[in-house]
Amino acid sequence: MARGMFITLEGGEGSGKTTQAALVAEALRAAGRRVMVTHEPGGTRAGEAIRAIFLDPALKLEVAAELLLALADRAQHVRERLQPALATGEIVISDRYCDSTVAYQGYGRGFDLKLLADLNRLASDGLRPDLTFVLDCSAEIGLARSRARRAAAAADRFEGERLEFHRRVRDGFLALARDEPDRVMVIDATAPRAAVTARIVAAITARMAS
Ligand code: TYD
C-alpha cells in the first residue's frame, strides 16, 4: 500500500493550529479520506507524561532538558503512531513537529540550528512532512488569543515567556518557510477561520493530485 501523506501544522501561541487540524481533517474525511490527527508534545501515553513536565510552569527546566524532552517525545510519537499510520496509507496531520523545535529551541532559546537538524533527524527517524503549514500572526495577537482562551488558568511555561521570545519564534517559522518553499507554506492566521481551512485543504488536494 502506498505511504499516506504526512502534514504538519506549525505556528506560535494562539495561531489556531488545533482548531484547523480538526477542521481540515473533517473536510478531508468528508471527501472520503482516512485521516489521523495527532499532536506534539503528546500524542502517545509516554508523550502525554513528557508533555506534563514540558509545560509545567512550576518547573524550572534547564533549556537543554527542555530540548531533550521535546526530542524524547518525538522519538516515541514517530515510532508508536506516525510511522504505523502512514504505513496503512492514512493522511496524518500533526499539530506541531520538528519545525517547532527549530523555532522554539533554536530561534527562541538559541540552540545551534545544525545541532537541532541532527537531533531532529535522530528523533524523527528521518521522517519528514510532505507539507507543512505555518499559521502566522504577530506575537501580540497570538498571545492575546491564547490568553483569552485560557481565561483564568495559569499560563504554561511558554506562554509565560516575554514577547521578544515569541517574536523570535515567529521569525524562525518564517525563515523555515523561506528555506524550504516546496514544503512549508505560510498562511495568514488572522484570516477568517473557514478561509484558512479552505486554503490548507486546497493545497493538500493539489499535492495529492500531483
Ligand atoms: P500546546 O499547549 O500544545 O500549545 P499550542 O496550542 O500553542 O500548540 O503547547 C506546546 C508548547 O510547546 C508550545 O508553546 C510550543 C512548545 N514546543 C517547543 O518548545 N518545542 C517543540 O519541539 C514542541 C513540539 C513544542
mmCIF file of C-alpha atoms and ligand atoms in Angstrom, residues 11-14 17-18 40-41 51 54-55 66 70 73-74 95-98 100-101 104-105 149-150 156 158-159, ligand 1:
data_model
loop_
_atom_site.group_PDB
_atom_site.id
_atom_site.type_symbol
_atom_site.label_atom_id
_atom_site.label_comp_id
_atom_site.label_asym_id
_atom_site.label_seq_id
_atom_site.Cartn_x
_atom_site.Cartn_y
_atom_site.Cartn_z
ATOM 1 C CA GLY A 11 2.922 28.374 14.359
ATOM 2 C CA GLY A 12 3.177 30.394 17.545
ATOM 3 C CA GLU A 13 0.821 30.508 20.502
ATOM 4 C CA GLY A 14 -2.803 31.244 19.623
ATOM 5 C CA LYS A 17 -3.435 25.166 14.715
ATOM 6 C CA THR A 18 -5.501 22.874 16.885
ATOM 7 C CA GLU A 40 3.302 17.170 19.905
ATOM 8 C CA PRO A 41 4.253 17.252 22.634
ATOM 9 C CA ARG A 51 4.151 16.950 27.961
ATOM 10 C CA PHE A 54 7.418 20.067 29.493
ATOM 11 C CA LEU A 55 4.674 22.651 30.055
ATOM 12 C CA GLU A 66 13.559 21.178 27.653
ATOM 13 C CA ALA A 70 10.789 17.577 23.122
ATOM 14 C CA ASP A 73 8.514 12.903 22.966
ATOM 15 C CA ARG A 74 9.095 12.976 19.193
ATOM 16 C CA ASP A 95 -0.259 19.704 15.385
ATOM 17 C CA ARG A 96 3.470 20.628 15.745
ATOM 18 C CA TYR A 97 6.549 18.588 14.799
ATOM 19 C CA CYS A 98 10.277 19.135 14.125
ATOM 20 C CA SER A 100 8.606 23.700 16.466
ATOM 21 C CA THR A 101 11.935 22.570 17.902
ATOM 22 C CA TYR A 104 11.315 27.487 19.876
ATOM 23 C CA GLN A 105 14.570 25.853 20.932
ATOM 24 C CA ARG A 149 -8.743 31.046 25.534
ATOM 25 C CA ARG A 150 -7.052 30.054 28.760
ATOM 26 C CA ASP A 156 2.161 27.376 30.647
ATOM 27 C CA PHE A 158 5.964 29.085 27.008
ATOM 28 C CA GLU A 159 3.020 31.451 27.302
HETATM 29 P P1 TYD B 1 0.451 23.484 23.428
HETATM 30 O O1 TYD B 1 -0.449 23.625 24.602
HETATM 31 O O2 TYD B 1 0.334 22.292 22.548
HETATM 32 O O3 TYD B 1 0.409 24.832 22.657
HETATM 33 P P2 TYD B 1 -0.119 25.266 21.283
HETATM 34 O O4 TYD B 1 -1.615 25.173 21.378
HETATM 35 O O5 TYD B 1 0.430 26.628 21.145
HETATM 36 O O6 TYD B 1 0.476 24.278 20.282
HETATM 37 O O7 TYD B 1 1.934 23.624 23.974
HETATM 38 C C1 TYD B 1 3.006 23.252 23.250
HETATM 39 C C2 TYD B 1 4.121 24.211 23.589
HETATM 40 O O8 TYD B 1 5.358 23.519 23.441
HETATM 41 C C3 TYD B 1 4.169 25.399 22.664
HETATM 42 O O9 TYD B 1 4.374 26.560 23.441
HETATM 43 C C4 TYD B 1 5.397 25.156 21.826
HETATM 44 C C5 TYD B 1 6.262 24.264 22.664
HETATM 45 N N1 TYD B 1 7.127 23.341 21.889
HETATM 46 C C6 TYD B 1 8.502 23.524 21.878
HETATM 47 O O10 TYD B 1 9.008 24.473 22.505
HETATM 48 N N2 TYD B 1 9.298 22.682 21.181
HETATM 49 C C7 TYD B 1 8.794 21.614 20.492
HETATM 50 O O11 TYD B 1 9.555 20.852 19.847
HETATM 51 C C8 TYD B 1 7.365 21.409 20.510
HETATM 52 C C9 TYD B 1 6.752 20.264 19.774
HETATM 53 C C10 TYD B 1 6.575 22.298 21.232
#
